[in-house]
CSV table of C-alpha atoms in Angstrom, one decimal:
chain,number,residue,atom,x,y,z
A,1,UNK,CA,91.1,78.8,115.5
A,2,UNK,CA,91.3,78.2,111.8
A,3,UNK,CA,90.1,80.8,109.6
A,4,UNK,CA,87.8,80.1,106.4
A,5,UNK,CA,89.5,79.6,103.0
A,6,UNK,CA,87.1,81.4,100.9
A,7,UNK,CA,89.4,81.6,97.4
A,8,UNK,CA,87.6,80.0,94.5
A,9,UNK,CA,86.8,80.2,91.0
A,10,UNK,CA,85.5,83.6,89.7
A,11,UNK,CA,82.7,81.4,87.7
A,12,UNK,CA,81.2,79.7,90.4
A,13,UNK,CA,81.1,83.3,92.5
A,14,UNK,CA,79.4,85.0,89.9
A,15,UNK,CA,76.5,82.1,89.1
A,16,UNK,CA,75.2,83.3,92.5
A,17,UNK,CA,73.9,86.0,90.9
A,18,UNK,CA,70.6,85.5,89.3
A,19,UNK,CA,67.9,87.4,87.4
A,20,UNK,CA,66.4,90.7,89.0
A,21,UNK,CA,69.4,90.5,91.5
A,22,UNK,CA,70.7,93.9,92.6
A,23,UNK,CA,74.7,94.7,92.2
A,24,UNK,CA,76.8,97.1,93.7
A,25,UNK,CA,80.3,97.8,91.3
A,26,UNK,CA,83.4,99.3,93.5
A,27,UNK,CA,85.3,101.9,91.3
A,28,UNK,CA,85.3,105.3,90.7
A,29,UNK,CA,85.9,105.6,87.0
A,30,UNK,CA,88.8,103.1,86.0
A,31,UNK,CA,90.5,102.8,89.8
A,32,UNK,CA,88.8,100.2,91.9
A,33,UNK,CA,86.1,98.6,89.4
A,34,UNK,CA,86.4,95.2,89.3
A,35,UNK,CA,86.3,94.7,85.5
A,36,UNK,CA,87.1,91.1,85.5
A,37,UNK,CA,84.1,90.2,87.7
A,38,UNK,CA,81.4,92.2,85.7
A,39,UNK,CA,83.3,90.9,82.3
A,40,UNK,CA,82.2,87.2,83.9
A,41,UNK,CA,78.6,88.9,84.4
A,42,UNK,CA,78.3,89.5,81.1
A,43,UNK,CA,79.6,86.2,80.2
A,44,UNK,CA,76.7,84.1,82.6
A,45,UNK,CA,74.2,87.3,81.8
A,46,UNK,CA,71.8,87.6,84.1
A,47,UNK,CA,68.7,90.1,83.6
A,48,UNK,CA,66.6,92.8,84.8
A,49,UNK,CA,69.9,93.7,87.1
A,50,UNK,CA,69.7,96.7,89.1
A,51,UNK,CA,73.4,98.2,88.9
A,52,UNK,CA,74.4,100.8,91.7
A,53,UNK,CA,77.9,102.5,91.1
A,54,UNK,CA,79.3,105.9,91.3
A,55,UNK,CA,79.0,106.4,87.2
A,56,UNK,CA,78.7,104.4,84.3
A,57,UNK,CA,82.8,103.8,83.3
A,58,UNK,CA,82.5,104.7,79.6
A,59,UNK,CA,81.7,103.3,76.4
A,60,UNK,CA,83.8,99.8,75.6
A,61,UNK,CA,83.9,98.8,79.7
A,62,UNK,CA,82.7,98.0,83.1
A,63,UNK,CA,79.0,99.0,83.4
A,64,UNK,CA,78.8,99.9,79.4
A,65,UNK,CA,79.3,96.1,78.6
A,66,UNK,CA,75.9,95.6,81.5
A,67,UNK,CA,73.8,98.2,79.3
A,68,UNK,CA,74.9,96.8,75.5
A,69,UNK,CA,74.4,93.4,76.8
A,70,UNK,CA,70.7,93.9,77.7
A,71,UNK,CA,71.3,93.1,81.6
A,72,UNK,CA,70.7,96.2,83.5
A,73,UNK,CA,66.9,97.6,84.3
A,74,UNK,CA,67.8,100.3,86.8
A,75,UNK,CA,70.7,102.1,87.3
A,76,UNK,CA,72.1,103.7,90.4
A,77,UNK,CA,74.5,106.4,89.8
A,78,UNK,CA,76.1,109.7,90.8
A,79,UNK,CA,76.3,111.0,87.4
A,80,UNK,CA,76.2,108.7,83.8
A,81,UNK,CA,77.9,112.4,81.5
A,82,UNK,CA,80.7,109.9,80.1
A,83,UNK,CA,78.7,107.0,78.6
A,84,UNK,CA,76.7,107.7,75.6
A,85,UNK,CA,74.9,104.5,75.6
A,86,UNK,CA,73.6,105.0,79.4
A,87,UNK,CA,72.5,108.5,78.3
A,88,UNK,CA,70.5,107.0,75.1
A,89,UNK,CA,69.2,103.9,76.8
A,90,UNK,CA,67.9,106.2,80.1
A,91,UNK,CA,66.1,108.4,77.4
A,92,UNK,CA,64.6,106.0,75.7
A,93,UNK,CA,62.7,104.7,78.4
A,94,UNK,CA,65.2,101.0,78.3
A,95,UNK,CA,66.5,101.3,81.4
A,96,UNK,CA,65.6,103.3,84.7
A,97,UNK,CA,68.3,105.8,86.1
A,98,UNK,CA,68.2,107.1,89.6
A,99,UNK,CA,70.5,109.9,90.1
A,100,UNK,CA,72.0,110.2,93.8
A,101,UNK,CA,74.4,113.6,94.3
A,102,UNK,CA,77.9,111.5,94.9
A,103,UNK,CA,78.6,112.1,98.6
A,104,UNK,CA,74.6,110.7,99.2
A,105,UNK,CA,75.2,107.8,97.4
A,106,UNK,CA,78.1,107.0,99.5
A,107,UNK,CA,76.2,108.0,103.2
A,108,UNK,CA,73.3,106.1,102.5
A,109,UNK,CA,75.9,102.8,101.4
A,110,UNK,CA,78.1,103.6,104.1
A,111,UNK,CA,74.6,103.9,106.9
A,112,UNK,CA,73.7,100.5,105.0
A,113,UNK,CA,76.8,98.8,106.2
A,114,UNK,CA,76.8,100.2,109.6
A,115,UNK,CA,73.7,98.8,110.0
A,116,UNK,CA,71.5,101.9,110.2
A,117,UNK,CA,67.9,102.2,108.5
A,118,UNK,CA,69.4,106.0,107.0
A,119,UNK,CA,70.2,109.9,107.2
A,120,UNK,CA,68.7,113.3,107.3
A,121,UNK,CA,70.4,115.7,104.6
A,122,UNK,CA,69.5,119.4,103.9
A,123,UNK,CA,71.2,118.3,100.7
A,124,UNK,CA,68.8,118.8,97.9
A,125,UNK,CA,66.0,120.6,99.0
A,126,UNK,CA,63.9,122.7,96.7
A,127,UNK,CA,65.4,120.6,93.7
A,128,UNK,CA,64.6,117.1,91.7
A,129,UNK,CA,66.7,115.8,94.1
A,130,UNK,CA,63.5,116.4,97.0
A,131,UNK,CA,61.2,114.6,94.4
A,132,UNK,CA,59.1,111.3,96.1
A,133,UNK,CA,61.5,111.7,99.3
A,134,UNK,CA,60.2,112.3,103.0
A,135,UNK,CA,61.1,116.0,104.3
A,136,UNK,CA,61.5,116.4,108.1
A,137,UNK,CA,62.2,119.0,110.6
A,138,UNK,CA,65.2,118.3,113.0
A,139,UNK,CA,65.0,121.1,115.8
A,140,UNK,CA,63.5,123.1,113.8
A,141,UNK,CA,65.6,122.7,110.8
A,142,UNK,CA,63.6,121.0,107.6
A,143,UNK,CA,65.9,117.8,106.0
A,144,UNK,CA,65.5,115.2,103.4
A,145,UNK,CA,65.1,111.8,104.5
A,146,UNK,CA,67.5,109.8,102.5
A,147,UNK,CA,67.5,105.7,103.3
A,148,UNK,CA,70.3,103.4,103.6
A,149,UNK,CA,70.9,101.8,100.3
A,150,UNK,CA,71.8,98.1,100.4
A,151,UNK,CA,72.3,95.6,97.4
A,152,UNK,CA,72.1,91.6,97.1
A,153,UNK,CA,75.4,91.2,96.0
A,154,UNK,CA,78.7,93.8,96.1
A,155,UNK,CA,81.6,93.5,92.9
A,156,UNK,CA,85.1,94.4,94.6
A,157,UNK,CA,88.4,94.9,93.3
A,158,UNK,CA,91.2,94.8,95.9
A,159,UNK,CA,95.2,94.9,95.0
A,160,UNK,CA,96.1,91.8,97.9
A,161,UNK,CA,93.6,89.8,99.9
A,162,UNK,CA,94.7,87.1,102.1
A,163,UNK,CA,92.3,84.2,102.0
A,164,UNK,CA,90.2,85.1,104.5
A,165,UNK,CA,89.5,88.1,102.8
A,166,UNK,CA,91.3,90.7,104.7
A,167,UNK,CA,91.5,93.8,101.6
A,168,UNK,CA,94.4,96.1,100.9
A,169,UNK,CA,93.4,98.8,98.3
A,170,UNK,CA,95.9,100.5,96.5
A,171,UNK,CA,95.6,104.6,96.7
A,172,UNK,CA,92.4,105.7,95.3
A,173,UNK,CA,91.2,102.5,94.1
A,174,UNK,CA,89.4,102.1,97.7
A,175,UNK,CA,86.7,104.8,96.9
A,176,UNK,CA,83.9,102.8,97.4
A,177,UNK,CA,85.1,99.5,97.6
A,178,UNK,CA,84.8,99.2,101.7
A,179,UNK,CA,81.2,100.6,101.8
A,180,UNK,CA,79.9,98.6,99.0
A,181,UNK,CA,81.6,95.6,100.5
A,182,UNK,CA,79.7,95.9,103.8
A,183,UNK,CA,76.2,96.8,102.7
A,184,UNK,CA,76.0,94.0,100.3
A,185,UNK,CA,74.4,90.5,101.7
A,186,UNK,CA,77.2,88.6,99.9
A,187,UNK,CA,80.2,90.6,98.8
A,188,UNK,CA,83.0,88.9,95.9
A,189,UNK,CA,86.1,90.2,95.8
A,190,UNK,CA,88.8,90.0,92.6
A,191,UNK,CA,92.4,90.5,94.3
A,192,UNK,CA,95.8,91.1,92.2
A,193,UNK,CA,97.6,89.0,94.6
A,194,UNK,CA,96.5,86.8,97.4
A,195,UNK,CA,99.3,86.6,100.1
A,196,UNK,CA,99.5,84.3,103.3
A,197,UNK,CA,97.5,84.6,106.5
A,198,UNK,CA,99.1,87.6,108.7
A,199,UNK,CA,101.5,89.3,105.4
A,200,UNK,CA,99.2,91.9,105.5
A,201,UNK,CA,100.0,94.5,108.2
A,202,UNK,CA,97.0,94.9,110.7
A,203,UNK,CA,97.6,98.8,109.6
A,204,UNK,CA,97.3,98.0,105.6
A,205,UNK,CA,94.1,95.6,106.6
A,206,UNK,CA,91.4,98.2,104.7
A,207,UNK,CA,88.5,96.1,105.2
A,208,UNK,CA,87.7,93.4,107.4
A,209,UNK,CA,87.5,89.7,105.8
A,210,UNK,CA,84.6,89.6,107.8
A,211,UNK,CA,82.5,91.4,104.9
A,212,UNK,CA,83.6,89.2,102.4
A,213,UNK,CA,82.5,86.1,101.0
A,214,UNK,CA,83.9,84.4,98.0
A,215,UNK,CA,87.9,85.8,97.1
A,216,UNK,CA,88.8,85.4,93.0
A,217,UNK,CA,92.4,85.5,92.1
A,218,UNK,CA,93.1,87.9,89.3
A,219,UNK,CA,95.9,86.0,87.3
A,220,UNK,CA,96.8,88.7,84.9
A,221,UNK,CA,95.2,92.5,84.5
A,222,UNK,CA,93.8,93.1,81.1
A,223,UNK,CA,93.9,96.3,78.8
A,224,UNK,CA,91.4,98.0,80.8
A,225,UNK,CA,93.0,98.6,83.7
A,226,UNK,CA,95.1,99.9,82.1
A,227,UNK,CA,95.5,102.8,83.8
A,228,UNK,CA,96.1,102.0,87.4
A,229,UNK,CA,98.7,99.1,86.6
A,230,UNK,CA,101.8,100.3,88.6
């Protein structure tokens, strides 16, 4: 059997995305967001985007070039404290924020991929974080209902994929990588290197090439990452 080649050129991956689509962005600050991917987003700029990440990077990259650029009406986060412009532009009424505490927002994308409809949580009651969400009782015990959170399309930086698609992250860049990747409907990955069928140890496989879709070689990492080059 002859596994799929699914390299290709970061351009054509992206012009998949269209208007109104909604975008899930690995990375948890700096480590694991795949900058080159959302810099080609800007570049094609698609609107009314509905972004869903951990936080907003800050000002000058990842999700802050989205919001200047005009492309994001809702945003999906865990918290948005470093980036000015998402604070401005959410109180302004420009674009809608919906704040998910951080280990929610990774059960209801990790439920997603697993193929579940979502989760009860005591997590949050009594707060804003109850507000327009279903509470139920669970032998006798009250819970939130919170729903599995899936997106049209899932941004992934990986340091080696093979060209199948098989994913090694390197430390903490997984975060949410994996969970974003399988509870997106199409899911483009960025890799540092891209190394032959079966280099990658089964045991360093971190995510299944069965989740992923379209594999972008990453020819040189720019300024921005700067901080997780090793």
């Amino acid at each position: 059997m002859t596994l799929p080649d699914k390299r290709g050129a970061i351009g054509e991956a992206i012009s998949l995305i269209g208007d109104g689509a909604s975008v899930m962005l690995g990375g948890f600050g700096v480590p694991g967001t795949p900058f080159c991917l959302i810099r080609e987003l800007v570049r094609q700029g698609p609107r009314n985007l509905t972004v869903i990440k951990n936080d907003a990077n800050e000002v000058g990259m990842g999700v802050d070039w989205l919001l200047e650029n005009g492309q994001v009406a809702k945003l999906v986060a865990s918290h948005i404290g470093l980036n000015p412009t998402a604070m401005r532009l959410m109180n302004e009424g420009v674009i809608e924020v919906e704040f998910v505490p951080q280990g929610i927002l990774a059960e209801r994308i990790r439920v997603a991929g697993a193929g579940m409809m979502g989760f009860v949580s005591d997590i949050g009651l009594g707060t804003a974080v109850e507000e327009g969400k279903q509470r139920v009782s669970v032998d006798g015990r009250s819970g939130l209902l919170e729903t599995a959170l899936r997106a049209d399309f899932a941004l992934v930086h990986a340091s080696k994929a093979d060209a199948f698609g098989n994913l090694f992250f390197s430390a903490a860049a997984r975060n949410f990588n994996p969970l974003m990747a399988m509870a997106a409907y199409r899911t483009i990955v960025e890799a540092e290197a891209i190394v032959p069928f079966g280099a990658l140890a089964p045991e360093n496989v971190h995510l299944s090439g069965a989740f992923v879709d379209d594999v972008v070689k990453i020819n040189e990492l720019p300024e921005v990452y700067g901080v997780v080059q090793r």
